[in-house]
Amino acid sequence: MNDIQGNLLIADDNKVNRLLMSRSVELLGHKASVAENGKIALEMLAQEPFDALLLDIEMPEMDGFQVLEAIKTDPALRDLPVIVTSSVEGLDNIVRCIELGAEDYIPKPVNKVLLKARLNSSLEKKRLHDEQKRLLNRFATEEVADDLQKSGFAIGGRRVHATILFCDIRDFTALSENMAPEAIIELLNTFYTLMFEAVSSHGGIVSLMVGDGLMAIFGAPQPIKSPEQSAVEAAKEMLEMVAVLNEERAAEGEPKLRLGFGIATGEVVAGYAGTDARATYTCIGKTVNRAARLEAHTKTSDCRILFDTETHDELIERDGVHRIADAQLKGFSNSISVFAIK
Amino acid sequence: MTQDLIDPTIFEELQEAMGPEFATELLDTFLNDAANMFASLEQAALAQDADGYRRAAHSIKSNAQTFGATALADQARTIELAGTINTAAIEPLRAMFEETATALKGLIDE
């Protein structure tokens, strides 16, 4: 196992302990800063990013318990691993540290081998956590990422009112037949980058990516002001961005990308589905099917963005919105009203 | 009850793990800083500050443990856990510290 170098903060009121701890972690290849009490430690934590805190309990001004409490309630510090190093008496005090969120407890005098192992494990955990956060933020909005962090990826569902958007690239298979594999992936990456931007800038999250299409959710897991309007705006923005992309492609003699959007609003069952190892925030229900079918319906209508009555009725902006012929969608017993924009 | 003043293996381990020069420097720091810790202990006793009294005893115990000063650590621990301020316990602790300091200095000169 490769040892990770960390930027550590040592909080201890005792001079000998500070010297000894600094020297110990420096011998292990880490960088060490010191604070003489809890108050100074918190001030330093607010100013500089540290990878772990080695915390003494008995300190004047602000003791270790108070520091643990402050860290626990601060979203910016919540994930910082804290290793309590103390010669505090009583098992109940050690239990209290762990209950307050300390990662580990090492009794003083600190055993070097134990310190090395605990530090490596804490730093590795921190690294994985940071990595997970980065990945999450790539695939979800900050709200979903936060929700996931807090719920600890609890698999479960609830009924929510949301707007679902489906989008895909028309005739992508035919379009990609004459392209090099690298060029296909590059084009898809461009498409996804633009689409993620359009969806997240309107408060939605991308839930599924399938080949040349994707599904986005507006209004879950976090409620937003107008999920209907947001979804329509995201689709409009996406079309504008692809129009710019198409101009570039036309200049290079490449065929244009054509997109279709289907939007539906209603009750869905939303939650993290999958296994502990691989889960995604997703929605299922009639609304989802309706959005998917409306998206497919763009193939036979001239309109790029189609939506249902439930979405239409909640729109705040209706410029360019018009009703087209009712459609009999696959899997639905009755024909439904269909609306388009532009 | 008789007890060894120092457990020499602990100080040897410290020298080995941290380097003999650093161990000496650390011991000097302890011996110099002890005056401050005893001053804190006395002040806290005078001010009837039970928390400060306990914390000062805790600090002396913690450092004594670092150097393997078993007897001093035990005596400081008794004060830490006493729950009440006992000014009469300070002088015997100081005497124990002086004895310990001489013994620890002896370990370096060896």
Coordinates of N, CA and C in Angstrom, one line a residue, chain B residues 3 12 14 17 19 35 43 46 49 59 66 79 84 88 97 100 104:
Chain B
Q3 N 7.8 1.3 44.0 CA 7.6 1.3 42.6 C 8.8 1.9 41.9
E12 N 14.0 4.3 26.1 CA 14.9 3.7 25.0 C 14.1 3.7 23.7
L14 N 11.6 5.5 22.8 CA 11.5 6.9 22.4 C 12.7 7.4 21.6
A17 N 12.8 5.5 18.2 CA 11.8 5.8 17.2 C 12.1 7.3 16.7
G19 N 14.9 9.2 17.3 CA 16.3 9.7 17.2 C 16.8 10.2 18.6
A35 N 8.1 23.6 35.1 CA 7.9 24.8 36.0 C 6.6 25.4 35.7
Q43 N -1.6 27.7 40.8 CA -2.6 28.8 40.6 C -4.0 28.3 40.6
L46 N -5.1 27.7 44.1 CA -5.3 28.9 44.8 C -6.7 29.5 44.4
D49 N -9.9 26.6 41.1 CA -10.3 26.2 39.7 C -10.1 24.7 39.5
S59 N -1.7 17.1 32.4 CA -0.5 17.4 31.5 C 0.8 16.8 32.1
T66 N 5.1 9.7 28.7 CA 5.9 9.8 27.4 C 7.3 9.3 27.7
I79 N -3.9 12.7 41.4 CA -4.4 14.1 41.6 C -5.5 14.4 40.5
T84 N -11.3 16.6 43.7 CA -11.3 17.8 44.6 C -9.9 18.3 44.6
A88 N -2.2 20.2 49.5 CA -1.2 19.4 50.2 C -0.5 18.4 49.2
F97 N 8.8 14.9 41.1 CA 9.3 15.4 39.8 C 10.8 15.6 39.8
T100 N 12.6 12.4 39.7 CA 12.4 11.8 38.3 C 13.3 12.5 37.3
L104 N 16.0 10.9 34.9 CA 15.9 10.9 33.5 C 17.2 11.5 32.9

